[in-house]
Coordinates of C-alpha atoms in Angstrom, one line a residue:
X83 CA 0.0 0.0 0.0
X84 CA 3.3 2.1 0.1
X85 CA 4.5 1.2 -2.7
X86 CA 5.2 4.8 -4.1
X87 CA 7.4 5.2 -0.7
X88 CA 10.4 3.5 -2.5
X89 CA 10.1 5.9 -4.7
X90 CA 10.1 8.8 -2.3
X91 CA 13.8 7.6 -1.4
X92 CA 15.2 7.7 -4.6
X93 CA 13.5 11.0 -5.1
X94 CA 14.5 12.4 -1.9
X95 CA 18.5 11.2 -2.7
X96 CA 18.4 13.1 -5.7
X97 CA 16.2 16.3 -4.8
X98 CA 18.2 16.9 -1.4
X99 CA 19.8 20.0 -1.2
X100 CA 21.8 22.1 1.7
X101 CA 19.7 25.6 2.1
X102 CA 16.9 26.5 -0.3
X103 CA 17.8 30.1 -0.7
X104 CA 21.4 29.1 -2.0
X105 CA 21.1 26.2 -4.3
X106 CA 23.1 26.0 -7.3
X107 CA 20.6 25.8 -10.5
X108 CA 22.0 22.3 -11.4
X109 CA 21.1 20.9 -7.4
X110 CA 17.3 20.9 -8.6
X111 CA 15.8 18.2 -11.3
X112 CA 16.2 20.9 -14.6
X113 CA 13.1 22.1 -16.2
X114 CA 15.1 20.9 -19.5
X115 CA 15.5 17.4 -19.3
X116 CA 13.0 16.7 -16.7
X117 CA 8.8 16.6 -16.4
X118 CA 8.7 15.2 -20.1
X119 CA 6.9 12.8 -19.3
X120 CA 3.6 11.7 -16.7
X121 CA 5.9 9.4 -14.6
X122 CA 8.3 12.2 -14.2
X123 CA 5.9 14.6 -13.1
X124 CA 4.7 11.5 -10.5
X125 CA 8.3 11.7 -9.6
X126 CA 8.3 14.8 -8.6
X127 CA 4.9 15.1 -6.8
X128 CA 6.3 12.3 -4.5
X129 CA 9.1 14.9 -3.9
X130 CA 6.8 17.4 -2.7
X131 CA 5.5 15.2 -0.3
X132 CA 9.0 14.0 1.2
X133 CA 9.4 17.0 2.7
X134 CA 7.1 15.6 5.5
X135 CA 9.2 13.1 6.4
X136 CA 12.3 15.0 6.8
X137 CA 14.1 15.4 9.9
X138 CA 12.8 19.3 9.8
X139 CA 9.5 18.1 10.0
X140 CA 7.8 15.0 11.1
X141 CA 10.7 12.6 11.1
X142 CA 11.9 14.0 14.2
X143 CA 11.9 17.9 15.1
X144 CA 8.4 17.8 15.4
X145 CA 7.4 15.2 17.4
X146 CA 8.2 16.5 20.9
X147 CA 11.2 18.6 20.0
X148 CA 10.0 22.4 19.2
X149 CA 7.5 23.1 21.7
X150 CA 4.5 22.4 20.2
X151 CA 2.9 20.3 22.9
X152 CA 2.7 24.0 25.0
X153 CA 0.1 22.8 28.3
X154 CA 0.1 19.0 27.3
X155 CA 3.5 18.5 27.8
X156 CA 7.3 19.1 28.0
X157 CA 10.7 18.0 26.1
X158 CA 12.6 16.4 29.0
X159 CA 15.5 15.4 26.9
X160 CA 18.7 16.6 27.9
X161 CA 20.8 16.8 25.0
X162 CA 17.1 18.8 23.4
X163 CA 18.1 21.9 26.4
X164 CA 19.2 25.0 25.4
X165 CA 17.3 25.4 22.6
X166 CA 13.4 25.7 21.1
X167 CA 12.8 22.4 22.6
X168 CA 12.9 23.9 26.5
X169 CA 11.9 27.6 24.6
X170 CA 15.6 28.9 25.3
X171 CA 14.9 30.0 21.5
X172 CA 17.4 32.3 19.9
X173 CA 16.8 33.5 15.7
X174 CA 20.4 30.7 15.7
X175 CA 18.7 28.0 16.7
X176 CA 19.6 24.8 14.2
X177 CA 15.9 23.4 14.7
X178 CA 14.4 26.5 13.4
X179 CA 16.7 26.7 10.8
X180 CA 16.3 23.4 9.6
X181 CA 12.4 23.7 9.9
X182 CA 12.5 27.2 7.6
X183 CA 14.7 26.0 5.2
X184 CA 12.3 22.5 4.7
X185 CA 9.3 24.0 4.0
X186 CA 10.7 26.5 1.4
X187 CA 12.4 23.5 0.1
X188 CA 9.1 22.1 -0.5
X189 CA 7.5 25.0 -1.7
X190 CA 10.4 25.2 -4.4
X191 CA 9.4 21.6 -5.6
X192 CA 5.8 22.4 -5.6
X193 CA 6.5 25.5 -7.9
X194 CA 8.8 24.1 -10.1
X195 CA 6.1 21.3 -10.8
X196 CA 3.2 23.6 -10.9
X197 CA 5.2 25.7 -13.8
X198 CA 5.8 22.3 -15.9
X199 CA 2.8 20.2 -15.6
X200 CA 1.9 21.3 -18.9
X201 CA 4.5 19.6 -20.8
X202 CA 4.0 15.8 -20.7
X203 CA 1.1 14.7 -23.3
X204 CA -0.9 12.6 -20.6
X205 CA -4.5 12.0 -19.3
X206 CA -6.0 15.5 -18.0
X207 CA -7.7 14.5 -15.4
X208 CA -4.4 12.8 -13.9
X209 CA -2.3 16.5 -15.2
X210 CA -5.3 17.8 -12.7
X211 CA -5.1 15.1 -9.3
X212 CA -1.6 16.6 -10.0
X213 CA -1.5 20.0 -10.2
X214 CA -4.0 19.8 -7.5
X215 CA -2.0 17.6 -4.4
X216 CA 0.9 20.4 -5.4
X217 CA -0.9 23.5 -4.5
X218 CA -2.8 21.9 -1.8
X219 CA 0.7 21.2 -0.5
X220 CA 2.7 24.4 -1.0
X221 CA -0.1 26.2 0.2
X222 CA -0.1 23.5 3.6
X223 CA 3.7 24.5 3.9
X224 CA 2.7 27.9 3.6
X225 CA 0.5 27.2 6.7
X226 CA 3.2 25.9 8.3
X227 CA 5.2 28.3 8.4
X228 CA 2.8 31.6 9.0
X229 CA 1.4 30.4 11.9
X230 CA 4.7 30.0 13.4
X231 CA 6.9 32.8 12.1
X232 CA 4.0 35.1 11.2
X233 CA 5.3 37.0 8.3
X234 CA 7.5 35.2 5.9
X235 CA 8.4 35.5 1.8
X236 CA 5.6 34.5 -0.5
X237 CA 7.5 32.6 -3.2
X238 CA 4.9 31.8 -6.0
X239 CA 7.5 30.8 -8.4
X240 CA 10.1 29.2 -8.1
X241 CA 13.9 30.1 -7.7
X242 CA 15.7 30.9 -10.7
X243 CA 18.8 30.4 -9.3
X244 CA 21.3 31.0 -6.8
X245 CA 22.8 34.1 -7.1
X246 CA 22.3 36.5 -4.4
X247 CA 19.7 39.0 -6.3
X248 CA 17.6 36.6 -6.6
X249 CA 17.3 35.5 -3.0
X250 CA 16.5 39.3 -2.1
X251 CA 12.4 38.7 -1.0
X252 CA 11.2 40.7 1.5
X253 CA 8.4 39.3 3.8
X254 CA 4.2 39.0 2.8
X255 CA 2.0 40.5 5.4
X256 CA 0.7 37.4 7.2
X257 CA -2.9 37.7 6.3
X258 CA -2.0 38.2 2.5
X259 CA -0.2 34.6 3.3
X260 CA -3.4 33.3 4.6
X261 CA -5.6 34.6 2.0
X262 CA -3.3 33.3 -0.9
X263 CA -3.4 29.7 1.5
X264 CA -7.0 29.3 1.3
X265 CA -7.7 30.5 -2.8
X266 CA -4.9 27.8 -3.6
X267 CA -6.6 25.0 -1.2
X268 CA -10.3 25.8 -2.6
X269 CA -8.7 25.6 -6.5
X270 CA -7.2 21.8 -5.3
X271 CA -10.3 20.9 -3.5
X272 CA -12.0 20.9 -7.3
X273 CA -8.6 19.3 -8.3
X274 CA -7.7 16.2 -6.2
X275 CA -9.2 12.9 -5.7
X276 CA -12.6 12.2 -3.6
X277 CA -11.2 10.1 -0.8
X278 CA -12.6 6.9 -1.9
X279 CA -10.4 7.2 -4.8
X280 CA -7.0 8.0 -3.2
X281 CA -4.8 5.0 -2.5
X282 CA -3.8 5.6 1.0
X283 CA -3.8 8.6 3.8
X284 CA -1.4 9.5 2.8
X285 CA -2.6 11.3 0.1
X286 CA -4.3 14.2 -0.3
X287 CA -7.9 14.4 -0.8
X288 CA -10.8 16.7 -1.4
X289 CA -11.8 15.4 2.5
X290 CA -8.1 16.4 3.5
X291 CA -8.0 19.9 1.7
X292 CA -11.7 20.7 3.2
X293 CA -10.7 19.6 6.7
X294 CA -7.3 21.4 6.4
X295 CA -9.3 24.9 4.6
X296 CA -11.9 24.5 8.3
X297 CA -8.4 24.5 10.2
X298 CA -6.7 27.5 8.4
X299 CA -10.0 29.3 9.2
X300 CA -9.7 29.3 12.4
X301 CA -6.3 30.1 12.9
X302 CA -7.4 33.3 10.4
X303 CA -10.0 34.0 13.0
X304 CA -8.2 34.0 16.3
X305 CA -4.6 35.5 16.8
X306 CA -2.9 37.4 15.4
X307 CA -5.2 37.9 12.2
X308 CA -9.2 38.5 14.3
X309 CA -11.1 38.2 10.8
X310 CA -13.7 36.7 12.8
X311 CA -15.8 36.1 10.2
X312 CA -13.6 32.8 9.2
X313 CA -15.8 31.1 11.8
X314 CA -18.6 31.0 9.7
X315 CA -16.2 30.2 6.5
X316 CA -14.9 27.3 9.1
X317 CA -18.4 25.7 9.5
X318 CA -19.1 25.6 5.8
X319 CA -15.4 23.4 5.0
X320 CA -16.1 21.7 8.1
X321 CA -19.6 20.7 6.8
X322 CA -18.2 19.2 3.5
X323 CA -16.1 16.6 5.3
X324 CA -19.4 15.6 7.5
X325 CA -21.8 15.8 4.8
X326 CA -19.7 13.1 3.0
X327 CA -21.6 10.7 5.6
X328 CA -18.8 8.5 4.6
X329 CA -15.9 9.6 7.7
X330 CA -17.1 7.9 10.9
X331 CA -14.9 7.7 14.4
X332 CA -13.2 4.5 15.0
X333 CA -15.2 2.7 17.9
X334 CA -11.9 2.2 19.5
X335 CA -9.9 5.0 20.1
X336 CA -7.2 3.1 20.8
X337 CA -7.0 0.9 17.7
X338 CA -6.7 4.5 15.9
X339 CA -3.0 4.6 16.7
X340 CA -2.5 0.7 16.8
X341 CA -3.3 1.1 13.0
X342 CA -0.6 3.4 12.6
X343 CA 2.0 1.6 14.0
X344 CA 0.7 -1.2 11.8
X345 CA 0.6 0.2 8.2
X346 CA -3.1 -0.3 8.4
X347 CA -5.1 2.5 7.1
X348 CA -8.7 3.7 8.1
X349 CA -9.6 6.6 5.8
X350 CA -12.7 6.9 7.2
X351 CA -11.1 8.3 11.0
X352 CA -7.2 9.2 9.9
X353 CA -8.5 11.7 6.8
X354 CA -4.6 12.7 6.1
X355 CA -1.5 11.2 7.6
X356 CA 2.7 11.5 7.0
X357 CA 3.8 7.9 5.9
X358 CA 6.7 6.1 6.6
X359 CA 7.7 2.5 6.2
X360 CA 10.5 -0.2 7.8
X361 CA 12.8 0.5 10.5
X362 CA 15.7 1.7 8.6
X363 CA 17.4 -1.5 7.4
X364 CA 17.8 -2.4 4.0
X365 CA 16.4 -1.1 0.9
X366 CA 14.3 1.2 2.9
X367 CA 16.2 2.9 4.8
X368 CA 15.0 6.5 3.9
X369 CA 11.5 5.4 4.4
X370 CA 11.2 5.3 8.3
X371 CA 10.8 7.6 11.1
X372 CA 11.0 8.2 14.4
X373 CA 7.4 7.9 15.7
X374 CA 7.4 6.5 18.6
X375 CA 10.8 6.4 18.9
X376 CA 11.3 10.0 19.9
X377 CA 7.9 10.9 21.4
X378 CA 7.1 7.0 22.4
X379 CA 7.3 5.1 26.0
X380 CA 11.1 5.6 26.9
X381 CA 13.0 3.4 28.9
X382 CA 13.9 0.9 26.9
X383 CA 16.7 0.0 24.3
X384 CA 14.8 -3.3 23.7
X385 CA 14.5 -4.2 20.1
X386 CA 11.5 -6.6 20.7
X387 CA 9.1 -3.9 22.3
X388 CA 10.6 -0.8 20.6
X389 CA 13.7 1.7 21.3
X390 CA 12.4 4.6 23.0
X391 CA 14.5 7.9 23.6
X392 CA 10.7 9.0 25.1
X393 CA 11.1 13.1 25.1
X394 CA 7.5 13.7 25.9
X395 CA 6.5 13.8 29.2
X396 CA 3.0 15.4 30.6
X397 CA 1.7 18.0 32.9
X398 CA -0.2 17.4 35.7
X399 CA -2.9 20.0 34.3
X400 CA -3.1 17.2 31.2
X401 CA -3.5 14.0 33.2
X402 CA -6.2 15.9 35.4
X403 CA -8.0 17.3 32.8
X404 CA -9.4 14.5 32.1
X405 CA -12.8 12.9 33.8
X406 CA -13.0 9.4 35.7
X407 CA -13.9 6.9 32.8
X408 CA -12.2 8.2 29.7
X409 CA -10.3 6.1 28.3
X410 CA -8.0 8.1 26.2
X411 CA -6.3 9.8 29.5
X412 CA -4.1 6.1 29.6
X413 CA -3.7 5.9 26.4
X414 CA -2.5 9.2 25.5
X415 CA -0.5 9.4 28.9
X416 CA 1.3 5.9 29.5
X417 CA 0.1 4.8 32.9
X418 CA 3.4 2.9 32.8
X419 CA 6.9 2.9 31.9
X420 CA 9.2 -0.3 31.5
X421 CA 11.8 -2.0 34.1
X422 CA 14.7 -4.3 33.8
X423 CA 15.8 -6.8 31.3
X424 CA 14.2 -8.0 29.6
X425 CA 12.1 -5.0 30.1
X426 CA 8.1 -5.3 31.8
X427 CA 5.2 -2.9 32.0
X428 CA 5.6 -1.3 35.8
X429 CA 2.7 1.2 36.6
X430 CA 3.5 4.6 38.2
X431 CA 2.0 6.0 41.1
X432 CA 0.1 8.8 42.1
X433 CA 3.0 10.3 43.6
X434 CA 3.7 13.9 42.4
X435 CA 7.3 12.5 41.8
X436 CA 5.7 10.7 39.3
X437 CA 3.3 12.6 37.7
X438 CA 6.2 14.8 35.6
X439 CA 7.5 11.7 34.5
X440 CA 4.8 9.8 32.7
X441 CA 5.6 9.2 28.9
X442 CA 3.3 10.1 25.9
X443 CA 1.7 7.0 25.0
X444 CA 0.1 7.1 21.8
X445 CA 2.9 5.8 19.7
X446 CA 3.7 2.4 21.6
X447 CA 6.5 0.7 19.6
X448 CA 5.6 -2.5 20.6
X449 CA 2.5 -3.0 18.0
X450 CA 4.7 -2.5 15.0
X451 CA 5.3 -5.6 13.1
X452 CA 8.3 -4.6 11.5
X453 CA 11.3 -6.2 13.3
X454 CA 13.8 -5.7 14.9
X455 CA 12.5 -2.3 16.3
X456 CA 15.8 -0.2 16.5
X457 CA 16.0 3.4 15.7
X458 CA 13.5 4.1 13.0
X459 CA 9.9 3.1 12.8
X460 CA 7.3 2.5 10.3
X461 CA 4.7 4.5 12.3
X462 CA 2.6 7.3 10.2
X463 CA 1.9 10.3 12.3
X464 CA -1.6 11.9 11.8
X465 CA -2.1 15.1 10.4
X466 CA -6.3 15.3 10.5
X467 CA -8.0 13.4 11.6
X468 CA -12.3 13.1 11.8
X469 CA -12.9 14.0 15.3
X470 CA -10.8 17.3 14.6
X471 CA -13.2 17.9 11.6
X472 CA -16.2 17.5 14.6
X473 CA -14.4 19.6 16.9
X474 CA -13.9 22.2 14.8
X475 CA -17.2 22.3 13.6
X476 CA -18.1 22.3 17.5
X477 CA -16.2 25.3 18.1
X478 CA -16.9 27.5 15.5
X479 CA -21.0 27.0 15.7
X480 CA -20.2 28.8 19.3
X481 CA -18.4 31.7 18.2
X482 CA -21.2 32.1 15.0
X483 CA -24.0 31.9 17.3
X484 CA -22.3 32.9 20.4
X485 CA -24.2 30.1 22.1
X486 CA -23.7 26.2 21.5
X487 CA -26.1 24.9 18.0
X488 CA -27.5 21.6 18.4
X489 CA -24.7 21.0 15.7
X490 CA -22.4 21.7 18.3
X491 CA -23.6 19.2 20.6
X492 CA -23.6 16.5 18.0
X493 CA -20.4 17.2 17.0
X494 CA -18.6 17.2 20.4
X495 CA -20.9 13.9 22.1
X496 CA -19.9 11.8 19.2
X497 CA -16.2 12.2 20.6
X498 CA -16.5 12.1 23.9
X499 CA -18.5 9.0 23.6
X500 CA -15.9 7.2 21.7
X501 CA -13.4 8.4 24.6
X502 CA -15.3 6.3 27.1
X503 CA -16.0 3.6 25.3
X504 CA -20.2 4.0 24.5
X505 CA -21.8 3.8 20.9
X506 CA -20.9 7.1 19.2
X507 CA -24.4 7.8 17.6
X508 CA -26.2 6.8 20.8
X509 CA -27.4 9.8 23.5
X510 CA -25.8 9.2 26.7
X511 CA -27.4 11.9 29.2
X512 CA -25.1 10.9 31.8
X513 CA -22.3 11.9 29.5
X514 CA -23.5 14.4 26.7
X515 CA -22.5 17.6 26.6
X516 CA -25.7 19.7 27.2
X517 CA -27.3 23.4 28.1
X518 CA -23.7 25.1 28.4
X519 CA -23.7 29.0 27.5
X520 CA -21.2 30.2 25.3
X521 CA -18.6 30.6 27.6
X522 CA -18.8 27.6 29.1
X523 CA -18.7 25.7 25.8
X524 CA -15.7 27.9 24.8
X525 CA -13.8 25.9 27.5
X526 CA -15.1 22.9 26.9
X527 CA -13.5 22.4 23.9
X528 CA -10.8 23.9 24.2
X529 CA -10.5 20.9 27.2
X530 CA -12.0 18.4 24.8
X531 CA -9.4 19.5 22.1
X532 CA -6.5 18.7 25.0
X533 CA -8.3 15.4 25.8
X534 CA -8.6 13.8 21.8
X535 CA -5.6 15.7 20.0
X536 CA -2.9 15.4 22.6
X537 CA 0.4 15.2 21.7
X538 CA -0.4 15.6 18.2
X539 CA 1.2 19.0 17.4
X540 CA -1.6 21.2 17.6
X541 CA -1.7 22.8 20.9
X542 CA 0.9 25.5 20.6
X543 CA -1.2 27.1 17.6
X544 CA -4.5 26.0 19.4
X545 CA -3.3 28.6 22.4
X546 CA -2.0 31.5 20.2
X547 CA -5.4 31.3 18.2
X548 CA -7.2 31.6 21.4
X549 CA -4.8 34.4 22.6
X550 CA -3.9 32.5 25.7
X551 CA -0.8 30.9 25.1
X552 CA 1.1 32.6 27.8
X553 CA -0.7 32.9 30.2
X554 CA -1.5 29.3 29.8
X555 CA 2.3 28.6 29.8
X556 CA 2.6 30.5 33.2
X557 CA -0.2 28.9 34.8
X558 CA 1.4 25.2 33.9
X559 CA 4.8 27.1 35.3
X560 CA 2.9 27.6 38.9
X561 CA 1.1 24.2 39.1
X562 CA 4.5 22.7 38.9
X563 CA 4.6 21.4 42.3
X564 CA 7.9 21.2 44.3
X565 CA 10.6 18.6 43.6
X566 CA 13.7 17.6 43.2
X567 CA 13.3 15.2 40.6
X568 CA 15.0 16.0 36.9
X569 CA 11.5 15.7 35.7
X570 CA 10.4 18.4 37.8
X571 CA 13.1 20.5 37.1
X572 CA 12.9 20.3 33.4
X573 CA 9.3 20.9 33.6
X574 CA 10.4 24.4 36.0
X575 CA 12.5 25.3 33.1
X576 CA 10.8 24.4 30.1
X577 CA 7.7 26.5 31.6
X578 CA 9.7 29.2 33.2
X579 CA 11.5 29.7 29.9
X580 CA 8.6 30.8 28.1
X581 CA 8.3 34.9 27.4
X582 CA 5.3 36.4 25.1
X583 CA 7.4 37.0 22.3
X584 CA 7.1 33.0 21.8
X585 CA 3.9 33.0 20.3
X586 CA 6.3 32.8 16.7
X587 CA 9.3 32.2 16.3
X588 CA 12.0 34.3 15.4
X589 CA 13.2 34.3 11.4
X590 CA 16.6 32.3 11.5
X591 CA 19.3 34.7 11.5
X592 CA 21.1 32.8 8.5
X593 CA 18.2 33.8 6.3
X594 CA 18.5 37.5 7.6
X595 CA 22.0 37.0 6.6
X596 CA 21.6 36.0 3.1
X597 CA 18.1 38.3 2.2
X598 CA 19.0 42.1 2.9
X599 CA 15.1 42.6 2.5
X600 CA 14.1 40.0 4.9
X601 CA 13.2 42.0 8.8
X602 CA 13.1 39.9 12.0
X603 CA 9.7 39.5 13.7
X604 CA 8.8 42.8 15.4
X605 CA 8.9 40.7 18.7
X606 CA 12.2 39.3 18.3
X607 CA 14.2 42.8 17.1

């Protein structure tokens, strides 16, 4: 079902490149001798997509090590300190760098492909599925990058070459970034594949640009951009995906991540996922990740149940939040971590000693069937997945109507209900969310998002939408309860790191080096 992975490799060995904005022409495929034909234009698409699973990205700097986990969690990885993963960030940090220099990488790709997809003579409803994935996926690196520098170069063509004029962009004002994000995802929703048709998660689909479009409106309608009126624009991408009625929750929340450490998709709950495949031996060795391996249960260098370096740990505020009965609190927070050798389950206490030491537990190594289970991993890492469509769709009939819709209600009870294990479509009063005024819903959800998406990368740009992040920061910084224990003290420095500027990052100072017309962030000057 991966088949095109294999591919990706080879692509990725001969697309790599050192930094974007100073590539020679001849370090890129050359518009002359390449995209001739419809399998060289497939070639390339699948090196738009490899960007994903880069180190930059999802392969490891983003699974526990930039921050992103904000009130869930903390990086308590010691050779991760003194840097965006503990929020000692400086415009020099390598992480950032790397991250910036990915995307635009990516972006480059898509462009370069967008500008010759008319030469091949091919099918044009395939030149279209093509054209389509590539702006959905320049315009999701786009995303990725304005919500977490703010305002960045809009590069709608690609480089012509390396000579420093041409590298001289100044920035795009943020919401022109956004704007230019969501024309290019509606043109690809009416380009790519209807989900039944794609071959696996991990490509993109009309459900996976509508889901992604509902998400971009609501970052465009909290902070920093307030266009409020996204939240209705939110409701009607949001709708799309539900009025499908083909994406359902999976009755076990659990089995969600079981399937992806098993290569075992479910289209219907994981809408759009990063793929990767084998644990780093052989012929696929560029293939496989690090999920689970980084941000999985740590304690173990066992190659039957999984190595774990385990950087994610939680707050107290996140194992509390959630309510007696749900089942997703011991799933998403390892009620356990592993002892001796050969290594065995050992539950923790209650002890507060013990609380800032519990492991993210979504990504547990040892349901991969891929052996032996060394430093990569096969494990795909979700990007959207249904119940975020439902939340979403939650949230934003409250701020339309400033009161929650009976949508709303729907929306929200079919995930809670999966998290404690009841039918989904069934009422439950004892459990349903019900007769809460708008401000009360507000928090609700943002609980609920906490509770369902944890650990999943979306809670740093959750809080800054919201407007909240530090204060949230500083309140997880307080509830840190005294202790001696490394954990603690991590967690006392990862939270007592955090200033307001970090709501973005700063631009890396090698690209303010290289681009005279590129300012740093008004915050970080």
């Amino acid at each position: 079902m991966k088949k095109l992975l294999l591919l990706m490799v080879v692509l990725t060995t001969s697309l790599s490149c050192k930094k974007f904005l100073t590539e020679r022409p001849e370090d890129f495929l050359s518009p002359e001798n390449y995209y001739e034909t419809e399998a060289q234009l497939d070639f390339a698409l699948n090196g738009v997509y490899t960007v994903m699973t880069e180190n930059g990205t999802y392969a490891s700097a983003m699974l526990g090590r930039l921050g992103l986990e904000a009130d869930e969690g903390y990086n308590n990885n010691a050779t991760d300190n003194a840097s965006v993963s503990d929020y000692a960030v400086f415009s020099s940090d390598a992480k950032i760098q790397l991250y910036w220099t990915v995307l635009y990488k990516g972006i480059d790709r898509a462009n370069r492909l967008l500008e010759n997809l008319h030469k091949p003579a091919m099918n044009e409803t395939k030149r279209d599925r093509i054209k389509g994935q590539a702006l959905f996926l320049r315009s999701y690196y786009y995303l990725m990058l304005v919500s977490r520098f703010g305002d960045v170069p809009l590069l709608l063509k690609s480089a012509a070459d390396g000579s420093p004029e041409s590298v001289q962009v100044p920035k795009t004002a943020a919401k022109e970034i956004y704007n230019q994000i969501l024309a290019d995802m509606e043109e690809a929703s009416g380009l790519v594949a209807d989900i039944t048709a794609v071959e696996s998660a991990g490509r993109v689909s009309k459900s996976a640009v509508w889901g992604i479009m509902a998400r971009v409106c609501l970052y465009m309608a909290g902070n920093p951009i307030n266009d409020v009126a996204k939240y209705q624009e939110a409701i009607t991408w949001a709708n799309k995906v539900i009025s499908l009625n083909y994406h359902q929750l999976n009755s076990s929340y659990q089995q969600v991540f079981i399937n992806y450490a098993q290569d075992k998709y479910d289209l219907k709950e994981s809408i759009w996922e990063v793929e990767f495949w084998g644990n780093g031996i052989g012929v696929y060795t560029g293939s496989a990740g690090a999920v689970g391996m980084i941000n999985g249960i740590g304690g173990t260098a066992d190659d039957n149940i999984g190595r774990a370096t385990g950087v994610l740990f939680t707050t107290k505020w996140h194992l509390q939040v959630y309510e007696a009965g749900d089942l997703r609190r011991d799933w998403t927070i390892a009620p356990f971590r592993y002892e001796g050798n050969p290594p065995v389950e050992s539950n923790w206490s209650a002890s507060v000693n013990q609380i800032y030491t519990r492991y993210c537990g979504k990504w547990r190594r040892k349901y991969e069937l891929v052996t032996p289970k060394g430093n990569r991993t096969p494990q795909n890492f979700p990007l959207l997945r249904y119940s975020d469509v439902l939340l979403m769709l939650a949230e934003a009939e409250n701020e339309v109507n400033k009161t929650p819709t009976e949508a709303a209600y729907t929306a929200i009870n079919q995930v809670r209900r999966r998290g404690f294990g009841k039918p989904i479509n069934t009422p439950d009063p004892t459990l349903d969310i019900q007769n809460q005024d708008y401000e009360t819903f507000k928090l609700t959800i943002r609980n609920e998002r906490a509770k369902e998406l944890g650990f999943e990368g979306l809670r740093k740009n959750d809080l800054v939408r919201w407007g909240i992040f530090y204060d949230r920061m500083k309140v997880i910084y307080a509830d840190v309860e005294p202790g001696n224990n490394a954990a603690i003290r991590a967690a006392k420095k990862y939270y007592g790191n955090v200033t307001q500027r970090d709501v973005v990052w700063p631009i890396p100072s090698y690209e303010l080096g290289i681009n005279k017309k590129l300012e740093q962030h008004d915050l970080w000057k």
